[in-house]
XYZ file of C-alpha atoms in Angstrom:
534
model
C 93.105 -177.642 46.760
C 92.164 -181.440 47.704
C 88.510 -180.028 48.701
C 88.548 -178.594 45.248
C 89.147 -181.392 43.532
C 86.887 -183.378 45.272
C 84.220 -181.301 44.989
C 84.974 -180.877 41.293
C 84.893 -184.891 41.141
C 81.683 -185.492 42.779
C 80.363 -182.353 40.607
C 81.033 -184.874 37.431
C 80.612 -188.328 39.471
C 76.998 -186.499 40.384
C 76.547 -185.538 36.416
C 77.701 -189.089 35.130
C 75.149 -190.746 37.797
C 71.937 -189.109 36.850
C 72.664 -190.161 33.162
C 72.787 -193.637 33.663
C 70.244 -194.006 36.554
C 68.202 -191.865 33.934
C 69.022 -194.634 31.369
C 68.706 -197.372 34.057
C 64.937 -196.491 35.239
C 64.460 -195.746 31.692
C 64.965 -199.473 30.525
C 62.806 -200.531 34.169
C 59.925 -198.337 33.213
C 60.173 -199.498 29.646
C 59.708 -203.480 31.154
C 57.438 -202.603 33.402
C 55.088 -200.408 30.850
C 55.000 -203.575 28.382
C 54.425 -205.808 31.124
C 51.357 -203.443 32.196
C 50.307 -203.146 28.671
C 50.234 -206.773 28.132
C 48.046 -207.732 31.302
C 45.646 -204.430 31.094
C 45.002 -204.784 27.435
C 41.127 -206.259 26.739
C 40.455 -206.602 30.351
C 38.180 -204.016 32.300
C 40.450 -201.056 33.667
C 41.196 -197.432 33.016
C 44.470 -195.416 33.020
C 44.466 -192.703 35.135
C 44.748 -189.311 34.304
C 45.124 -185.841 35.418
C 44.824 -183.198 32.564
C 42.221 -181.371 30.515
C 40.815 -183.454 27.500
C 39.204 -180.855 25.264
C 42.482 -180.043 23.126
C 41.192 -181.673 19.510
C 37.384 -180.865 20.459
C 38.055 -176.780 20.864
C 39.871 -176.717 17.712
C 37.593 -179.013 16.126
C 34.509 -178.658 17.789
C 31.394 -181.275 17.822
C 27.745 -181.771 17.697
C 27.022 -183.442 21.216
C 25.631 -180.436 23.499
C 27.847 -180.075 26.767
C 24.216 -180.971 28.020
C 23.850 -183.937 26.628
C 27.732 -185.237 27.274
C 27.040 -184.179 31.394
C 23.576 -185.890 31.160
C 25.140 -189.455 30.480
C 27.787 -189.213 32.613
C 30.538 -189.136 29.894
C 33.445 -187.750 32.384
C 32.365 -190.983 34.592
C 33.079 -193.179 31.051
C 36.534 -191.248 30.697
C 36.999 -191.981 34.076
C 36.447 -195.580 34.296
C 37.082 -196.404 30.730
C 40.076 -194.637 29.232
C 42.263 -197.366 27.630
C 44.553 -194.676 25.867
C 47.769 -194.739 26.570
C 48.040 -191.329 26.052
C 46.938 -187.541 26.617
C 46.515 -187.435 22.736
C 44.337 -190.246 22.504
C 42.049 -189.153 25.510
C 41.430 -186.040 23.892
C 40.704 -187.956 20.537
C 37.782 -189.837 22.785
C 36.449 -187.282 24.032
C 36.262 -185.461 20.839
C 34.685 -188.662 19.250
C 31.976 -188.727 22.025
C 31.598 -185.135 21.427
C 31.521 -185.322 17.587
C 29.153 -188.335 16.162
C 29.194 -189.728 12.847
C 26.235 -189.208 11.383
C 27.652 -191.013 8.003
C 26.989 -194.866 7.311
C 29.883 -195.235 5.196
C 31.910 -193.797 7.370
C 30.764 -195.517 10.446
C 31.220 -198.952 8.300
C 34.591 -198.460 7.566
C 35.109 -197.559 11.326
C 34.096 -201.049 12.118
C 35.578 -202.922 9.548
C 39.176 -200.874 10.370
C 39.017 -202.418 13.772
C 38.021 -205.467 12.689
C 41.066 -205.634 10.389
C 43.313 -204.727 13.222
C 41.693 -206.646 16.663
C 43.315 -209.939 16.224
C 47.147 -208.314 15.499
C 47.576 -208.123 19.210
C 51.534 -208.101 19.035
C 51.360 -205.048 16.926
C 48.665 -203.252 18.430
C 50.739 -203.634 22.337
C 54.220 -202.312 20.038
C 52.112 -199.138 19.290
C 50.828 -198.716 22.757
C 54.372 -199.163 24.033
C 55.292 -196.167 22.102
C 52.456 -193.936 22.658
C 52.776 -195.260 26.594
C 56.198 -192.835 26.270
C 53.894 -189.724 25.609
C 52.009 -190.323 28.406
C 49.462 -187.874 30.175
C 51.170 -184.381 30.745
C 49.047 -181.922 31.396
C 49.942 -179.136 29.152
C 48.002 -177.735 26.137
C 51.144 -178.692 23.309
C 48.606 -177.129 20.881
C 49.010 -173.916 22.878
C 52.910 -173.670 22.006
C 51.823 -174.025 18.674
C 49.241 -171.013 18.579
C 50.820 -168.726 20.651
C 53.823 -166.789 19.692
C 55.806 -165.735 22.816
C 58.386 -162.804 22.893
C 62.143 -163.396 24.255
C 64.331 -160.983 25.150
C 67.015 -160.941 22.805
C 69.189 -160.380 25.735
C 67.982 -163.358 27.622
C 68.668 -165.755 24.288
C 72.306 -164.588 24.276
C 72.784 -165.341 27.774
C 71.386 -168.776 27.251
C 73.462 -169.397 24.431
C 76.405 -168.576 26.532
C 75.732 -170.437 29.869
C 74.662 -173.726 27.557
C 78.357 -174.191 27.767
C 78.119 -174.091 31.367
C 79.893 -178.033 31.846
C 83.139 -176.661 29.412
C 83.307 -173.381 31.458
C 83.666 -175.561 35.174
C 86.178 -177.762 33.577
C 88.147 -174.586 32.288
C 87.803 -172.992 35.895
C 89.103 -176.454 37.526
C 92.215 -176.192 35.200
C 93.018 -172.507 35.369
C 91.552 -171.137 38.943
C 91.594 -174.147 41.219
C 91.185 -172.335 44.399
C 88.350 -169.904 43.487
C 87.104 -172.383 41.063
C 84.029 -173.657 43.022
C 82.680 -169.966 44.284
C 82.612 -169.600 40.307
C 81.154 -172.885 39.662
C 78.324 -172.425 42.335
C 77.811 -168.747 40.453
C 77.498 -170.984 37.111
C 75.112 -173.450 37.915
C 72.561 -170.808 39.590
C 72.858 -168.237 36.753
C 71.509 -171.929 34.706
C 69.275 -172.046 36.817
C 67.948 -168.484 36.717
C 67.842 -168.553 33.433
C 65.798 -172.198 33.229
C 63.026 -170.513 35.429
C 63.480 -166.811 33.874
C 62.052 -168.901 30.421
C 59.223 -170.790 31.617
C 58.014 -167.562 33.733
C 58.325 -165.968 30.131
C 56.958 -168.824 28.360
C 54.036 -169.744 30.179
C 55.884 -173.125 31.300
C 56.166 -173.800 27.557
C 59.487 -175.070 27.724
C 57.870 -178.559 29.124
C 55.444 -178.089 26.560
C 58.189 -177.940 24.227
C 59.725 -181.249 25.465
C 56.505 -182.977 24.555
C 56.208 -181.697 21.301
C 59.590 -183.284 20.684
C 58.484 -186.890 22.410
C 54.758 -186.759 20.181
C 57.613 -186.056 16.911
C 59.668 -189.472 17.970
C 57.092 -191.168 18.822
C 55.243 -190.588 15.671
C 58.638 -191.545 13.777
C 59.437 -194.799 15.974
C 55.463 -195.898 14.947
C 56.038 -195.508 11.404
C 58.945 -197.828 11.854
C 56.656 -200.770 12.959
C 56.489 -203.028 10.008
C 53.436 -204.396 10.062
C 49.584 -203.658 7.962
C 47.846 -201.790 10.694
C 46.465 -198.349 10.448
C 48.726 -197.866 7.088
C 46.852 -194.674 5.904
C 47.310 -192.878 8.612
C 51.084 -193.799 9.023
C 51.564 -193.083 6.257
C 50.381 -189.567 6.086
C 52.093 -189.087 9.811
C 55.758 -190.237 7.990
C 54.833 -187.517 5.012
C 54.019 -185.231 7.661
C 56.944 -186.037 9.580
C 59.590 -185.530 6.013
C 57.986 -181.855 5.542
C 58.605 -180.890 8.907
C 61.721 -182.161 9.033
C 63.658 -178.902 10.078
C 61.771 -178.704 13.378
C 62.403 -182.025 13.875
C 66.237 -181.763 14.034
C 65.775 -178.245 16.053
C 64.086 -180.203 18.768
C 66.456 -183.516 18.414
C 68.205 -182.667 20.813
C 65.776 -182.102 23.979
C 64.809 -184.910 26.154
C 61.799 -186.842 27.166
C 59.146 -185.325 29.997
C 57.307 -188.924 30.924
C 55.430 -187.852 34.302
C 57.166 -190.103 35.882
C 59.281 -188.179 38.692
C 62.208 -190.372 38.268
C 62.647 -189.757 34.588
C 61.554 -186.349 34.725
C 64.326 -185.357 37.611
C 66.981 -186.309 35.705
C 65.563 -184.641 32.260
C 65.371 -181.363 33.970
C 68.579 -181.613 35.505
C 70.106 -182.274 32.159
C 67.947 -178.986 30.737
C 69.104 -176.666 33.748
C 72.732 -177.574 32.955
C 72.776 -177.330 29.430
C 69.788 -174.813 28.777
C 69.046 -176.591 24.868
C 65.469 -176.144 25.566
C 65.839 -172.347 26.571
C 68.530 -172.203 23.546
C 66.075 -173.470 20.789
C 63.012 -171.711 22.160
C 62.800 -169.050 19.890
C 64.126 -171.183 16.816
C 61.229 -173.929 17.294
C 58.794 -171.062 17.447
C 59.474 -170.073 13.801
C 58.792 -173.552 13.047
C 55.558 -173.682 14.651
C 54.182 -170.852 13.008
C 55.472 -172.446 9.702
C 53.910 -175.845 10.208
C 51.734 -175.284 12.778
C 48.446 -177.038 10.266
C 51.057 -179.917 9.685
C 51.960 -180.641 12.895
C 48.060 -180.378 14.454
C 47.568 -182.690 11.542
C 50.200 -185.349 13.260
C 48.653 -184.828 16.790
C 44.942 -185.597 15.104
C 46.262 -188.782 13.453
C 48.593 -190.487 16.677
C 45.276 -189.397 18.641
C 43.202 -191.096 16.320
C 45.361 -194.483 16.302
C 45.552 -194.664 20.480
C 41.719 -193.773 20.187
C 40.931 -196.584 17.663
C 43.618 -199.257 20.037
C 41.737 -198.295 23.063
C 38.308 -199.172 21.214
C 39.563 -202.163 20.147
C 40.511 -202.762 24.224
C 37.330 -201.581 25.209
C 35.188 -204.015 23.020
C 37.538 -206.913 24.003
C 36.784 -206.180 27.473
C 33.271 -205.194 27.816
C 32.443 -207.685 24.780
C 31.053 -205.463 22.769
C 28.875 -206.164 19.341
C 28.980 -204.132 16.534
C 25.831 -201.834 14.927
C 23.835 -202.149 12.542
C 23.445 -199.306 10.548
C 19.540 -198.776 8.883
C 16.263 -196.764 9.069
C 14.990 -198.146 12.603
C 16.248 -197.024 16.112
C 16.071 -200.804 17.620
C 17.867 -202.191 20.366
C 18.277 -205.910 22.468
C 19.492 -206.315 26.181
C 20.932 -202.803 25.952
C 23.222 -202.137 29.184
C 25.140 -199.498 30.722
C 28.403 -199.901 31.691
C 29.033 -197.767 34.338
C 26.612 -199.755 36.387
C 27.831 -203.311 37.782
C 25.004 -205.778 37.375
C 23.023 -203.575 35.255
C 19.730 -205.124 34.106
C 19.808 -205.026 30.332
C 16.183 -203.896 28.369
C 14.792 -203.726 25.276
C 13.993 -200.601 23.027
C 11.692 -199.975 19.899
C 11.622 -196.463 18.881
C 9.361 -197.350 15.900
C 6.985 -194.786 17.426
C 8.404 -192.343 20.508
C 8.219 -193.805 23.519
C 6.507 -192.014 27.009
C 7.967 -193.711 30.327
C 6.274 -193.314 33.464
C 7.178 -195.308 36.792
C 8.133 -194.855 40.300
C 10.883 -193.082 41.872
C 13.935 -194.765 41.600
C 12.565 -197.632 38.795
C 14.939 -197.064 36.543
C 13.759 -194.601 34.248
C 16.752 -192.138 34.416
C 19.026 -195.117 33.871
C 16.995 -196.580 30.587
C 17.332 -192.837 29.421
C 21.009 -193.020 30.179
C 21.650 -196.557 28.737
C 19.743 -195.587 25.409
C 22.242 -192.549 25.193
C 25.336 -193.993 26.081
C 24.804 -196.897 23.192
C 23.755 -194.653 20.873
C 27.165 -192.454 21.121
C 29.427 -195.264 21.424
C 27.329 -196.842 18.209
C 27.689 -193.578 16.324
C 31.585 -192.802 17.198
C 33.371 -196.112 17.423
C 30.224 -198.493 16.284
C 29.709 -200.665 19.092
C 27.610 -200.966 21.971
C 26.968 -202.867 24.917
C 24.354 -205.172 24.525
C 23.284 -208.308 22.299
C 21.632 -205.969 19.408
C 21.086 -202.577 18.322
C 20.095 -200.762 15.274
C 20.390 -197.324 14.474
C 19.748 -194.794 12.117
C 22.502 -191.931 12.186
C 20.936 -189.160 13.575
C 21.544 -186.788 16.744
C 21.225 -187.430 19.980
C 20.290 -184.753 22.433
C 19.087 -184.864 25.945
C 17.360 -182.556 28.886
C 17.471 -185.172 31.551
C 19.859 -183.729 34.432
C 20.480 -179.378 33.465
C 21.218 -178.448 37.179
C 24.688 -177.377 35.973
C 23.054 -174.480 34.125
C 21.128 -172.941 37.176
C 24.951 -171.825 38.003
C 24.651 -169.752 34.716
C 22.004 -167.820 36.757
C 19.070 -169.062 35.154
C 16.008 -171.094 36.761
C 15.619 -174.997 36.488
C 12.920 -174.203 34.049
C 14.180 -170.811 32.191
C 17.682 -173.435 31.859
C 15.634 -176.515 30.663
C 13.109 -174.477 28.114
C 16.357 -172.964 26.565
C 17.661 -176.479 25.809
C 14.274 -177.666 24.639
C 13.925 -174.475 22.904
C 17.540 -175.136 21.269
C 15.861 -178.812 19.846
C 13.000 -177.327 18.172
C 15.085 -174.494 16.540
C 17.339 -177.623 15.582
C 15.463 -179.242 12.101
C 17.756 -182.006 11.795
C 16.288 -185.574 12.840
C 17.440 -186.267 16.314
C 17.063 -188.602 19.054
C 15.776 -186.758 22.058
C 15.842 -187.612 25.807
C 13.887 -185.895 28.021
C 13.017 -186.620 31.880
C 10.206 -184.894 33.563
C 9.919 -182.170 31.362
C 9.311 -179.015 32.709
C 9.453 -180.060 35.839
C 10.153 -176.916 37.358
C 6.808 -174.975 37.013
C 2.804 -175.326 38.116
C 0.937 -178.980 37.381
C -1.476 -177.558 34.872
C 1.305 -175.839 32.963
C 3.595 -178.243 33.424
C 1.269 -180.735 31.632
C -0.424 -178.534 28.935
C 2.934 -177.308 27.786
C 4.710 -180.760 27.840
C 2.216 -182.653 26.356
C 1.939 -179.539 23.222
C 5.855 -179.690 23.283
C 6.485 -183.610 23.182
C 3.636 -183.674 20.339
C 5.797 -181.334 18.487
C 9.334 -182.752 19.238
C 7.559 -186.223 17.991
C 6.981 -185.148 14.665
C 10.539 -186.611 12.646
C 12.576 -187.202 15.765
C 12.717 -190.316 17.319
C 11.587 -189.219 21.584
C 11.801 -191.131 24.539
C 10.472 -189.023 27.544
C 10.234 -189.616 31.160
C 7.448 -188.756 33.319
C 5.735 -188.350 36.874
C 2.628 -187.125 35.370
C 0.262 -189.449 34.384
C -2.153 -187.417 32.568
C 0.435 -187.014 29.336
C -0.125 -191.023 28.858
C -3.719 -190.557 27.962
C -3.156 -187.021 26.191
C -0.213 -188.554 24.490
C -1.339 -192.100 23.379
C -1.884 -191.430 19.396
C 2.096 -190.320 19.105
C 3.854 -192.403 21.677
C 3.965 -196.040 22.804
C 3.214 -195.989 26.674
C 6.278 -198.265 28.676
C 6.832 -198.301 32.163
C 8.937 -199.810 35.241
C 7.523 -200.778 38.655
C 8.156 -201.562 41.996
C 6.425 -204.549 44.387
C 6.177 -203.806 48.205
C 7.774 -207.154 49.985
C 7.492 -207.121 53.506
C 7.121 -203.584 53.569
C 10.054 -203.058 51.590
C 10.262 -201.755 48.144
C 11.850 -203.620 45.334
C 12.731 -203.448 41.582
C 13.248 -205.299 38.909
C 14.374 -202.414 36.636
C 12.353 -204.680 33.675
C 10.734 -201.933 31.006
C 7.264 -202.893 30.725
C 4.285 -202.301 28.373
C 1.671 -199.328 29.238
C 1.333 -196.663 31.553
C 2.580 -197.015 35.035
C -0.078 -198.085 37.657
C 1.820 -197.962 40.751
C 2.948 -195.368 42.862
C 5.705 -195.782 45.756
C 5.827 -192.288 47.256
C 3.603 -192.656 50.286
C 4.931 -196.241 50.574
C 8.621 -194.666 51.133
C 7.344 -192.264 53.586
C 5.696 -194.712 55.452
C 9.312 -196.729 55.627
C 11.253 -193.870 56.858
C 7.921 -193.937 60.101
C 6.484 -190.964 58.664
C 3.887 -190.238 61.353
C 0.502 -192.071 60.427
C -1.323 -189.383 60.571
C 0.421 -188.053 57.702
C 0.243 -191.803 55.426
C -3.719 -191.602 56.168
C -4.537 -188.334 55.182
C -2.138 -188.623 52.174
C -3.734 -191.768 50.706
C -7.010 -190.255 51.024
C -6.485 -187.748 49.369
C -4.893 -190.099 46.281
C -8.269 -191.308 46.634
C -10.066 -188.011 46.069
C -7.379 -186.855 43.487
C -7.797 -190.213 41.624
């Protein structure tokens, strides 16, 4: 009997702890995220992450090709530049990037929005705080939305009646005593049988569940922030947030999932023990189907806001400058970002533009730094650099396709489909092309390239990188020739990575093999033959 009640106390001295070390690390995390916020906002960082980002963009969709995104190394900017605070908001950058503004109204307002909001700093961190408690989780909430999942009616009623699992153990200490803790051990794994029989059911949507819940609060506690900032779309999430208000209360109940382990311990203790999630599953699910446009609407919008915050972040940090939005594609100490010590460069696309140069010069990166400014200028309008005009218009690129050779197609079958995809495109675009066709015969390669870029010329705005030196003379009526070069020091190569006027007149391949002590048999018979070639 004295086991019995022990057990029975440390049973409820066990239950009592995890609620208020839940409560305890809840108020330490809650320091230690404003803290974090505080020092990381403005300053060059990213917040990690571990979950799929394409949640808004396959509902919404975009017009950046998944070419073009893997061509300038967008998953490296997500990667070193998220300053969302949240899953929501990473997935409302990536949908940006993926989805340009081809509108100059628009795009002005864009601007002017965060230059309303960039010097409120106090109530730009409260918002983070609160969309720091959504977190990245790495389940599709929009999924629980869409999906309808079928319960056993059997397995609802049995939830319903172990969710009074803690009443039932103090009943059993009162009336059984000695058998009470074979019947208490029985009770807490039936919980937990029935915890894991949902999510197996479910999908794991039960989590998913929980988060829908912490993006509802979390929404509410940022409409309580009195301050001007981002008032249109607060106020749409509190009108949202009144018409929903039924699921709301359903889910009022449930916890918070953080992804921290701590937190997250203690919340699913609390659900194994008291099965609301399980309980409410089916209930919330009528919900969903009934406001399942309202509450996508909600996710959009705190997306948005975290999206526009980390902007504001990311031109603090990277002191950005803002577009100008006109008729000319035209552009001053352009950078890119990803590269430390990146030499910035010039560009005038008043007439296409036909880059030749050395291996390794830097034409892959100029390509790379034009695209990369022009989808930050046409998403969030900024751009890294001292000036940069732009006319709205797509931007579409060939420049690195190997990804598509998995699709069972050749380098070139891959790259003439994307090409092919341009032409068949009549909208005015920006196009960025490196070595095209690269993958067949010289004489091809040439005649069909220098047809093609004549084409693609004519009302897009091209800037095309080549090895071939014959398209600069074949080419010279519709592009501008520019190049980047290399000097031999010492018998080492160097560049400047400086874009220069004209066609390249330097060439650094036998040079290189002659550095890695090629045999000189083979650097003497190559440069002859240069010589016969040229």
């Amino acid at each position: 009997m004295k086991d019995l009640k022990t057990l029975i106390t440390l049973l409820f001295v066990f239950t009592a702890i995890i609620f208020i070390y839940e409560y305890y690390v809840k108020k330490k995390n809650e320091r230690i995220l404003r803290k974090e916020i505080r020092e990381k906002f403005g300053k060059v960082h990213s917040n990690g992450f571990k979950c799929k980002v394409d949640g808004i963009y396959k509902r919404l969709g975009g017009n950046l090709t998944e070419i073009t995104y893997n061509d300038l190394n967008f998953d490296k900017i997500l990667e070193k530049m998220n300053h969302n605070m949240s899953k929501i908001g990473l997935e409302y950058f990536y949908y940006s990037i993926r989805n340009l503004i081809l509108n100059k109204d628009t795009l002005r307002k864009v601007q002017d929005n965060r230059n309303k909001y960039k010097d409120k700093l106090d109530s730009l961190l409260d918002i983070e705080f609160q969309l720091g408690n959504i977190g990245f989780f790495k389940e599709d909430v929009l999924e629980l939305i869409e999906d309808e999942v079928e319960i056993d009616k059997e397995l609802e009623i049995f939830a319903r009646i172990f969710s009074f699992t803690i009443v039932y153990i103090i009943i059993l200490f009162i009336f059984f005593k000695s058998m009470a803790a074979l019947f208490i051990f029985l009770l807490i794994t039936i919980n937990i049988l029935i915890y894991k029989k949902f999510n197996i059911l479910t999908l794991g949507k039960l989590e998913a569940l929980v988060r829908i819940k912490s993006i509802l609060f979390v929404a509410e506690n940022m409409t309580k922030l009195k301050d001007d900032i981002f008032t249109e779309e607060l106020e749409e999430i509190q009108n949202i947030l009144k018409e929903i208000l039924p699921l709301k209360r359903t889910l009022k109940s449930f916890g918070f999932l953080t992804g921290n382990a701590e937190m997250d311990f203690a919340e699913t203790y609390k659900n194994v023990l008291f099965l609301s999630e399980a309980r409410r599953f089916s209930k919330s699910q009528k919900y969903f189907k009934k406001y399942r446009d309202k509450i996508f609407r909600l996710y959009y919008l705190v997306g948005k806001i975290d999206c526009e915050i980390g902007i504001i972040s990311i031109a603090k940090a990277y002191d950005t400058e803002d577009a100008v939005y006109g008729e000319e594609i035209f552009g001053e100490k352009l950078y890119n970002p990803l590269l430390k010590g990146a030499v910035p460069n010039d560009l005038n696309l008043e007439k296409s533009i036909l880059l030749t140069g050395s291996n390794a010069s830097g034409k892959s990166t100029y390509l790379r730094t034009i695209g990369i400014n022009s989808v930050f200028a046409l998403s969030f309008g900024i751009f890294f650099g001292k000036y940069f005009e732009i006319k709205p218009v797509k931007v579409t690129s060939a420049i690195d396709i190997s990804d598509s050779i998995m699709e069972n197609l050749s380098y070139f079958m891959a790259e003439s489909k994307a090409i092919g995809e341009m032409i068949e495109d009549g909208e005015e675009k920006l196009i960025l092309l490196d070595e095209i066709f690269r993958g067949t015969n010289t004489i091809d390669r040439i005649a069909s390239g220098a047809a093609t870029l004549k084409y693609l010329a004519s009302g897009n705005h091209v800037v095309a990188a080549t090895h071939d030196i014959e398209l600069t003379v074949l080419l010279k009526n519709y592009f501008n020739n520019k190049h980047f070069e290399e000097k031999i020091v010492n018998g080492d190569i160097k560049f400047d990575y400086l874009l220069k006027d004209g066609p390249a007149t330097t060439r650094n391949a036998i040079a290189i093999l002659d550095n890695l002590n090629y045999p000189e048999e083979i650097i003497k018979n190559a440069k002859e033959l240069v010589k016969n070639f040229e």
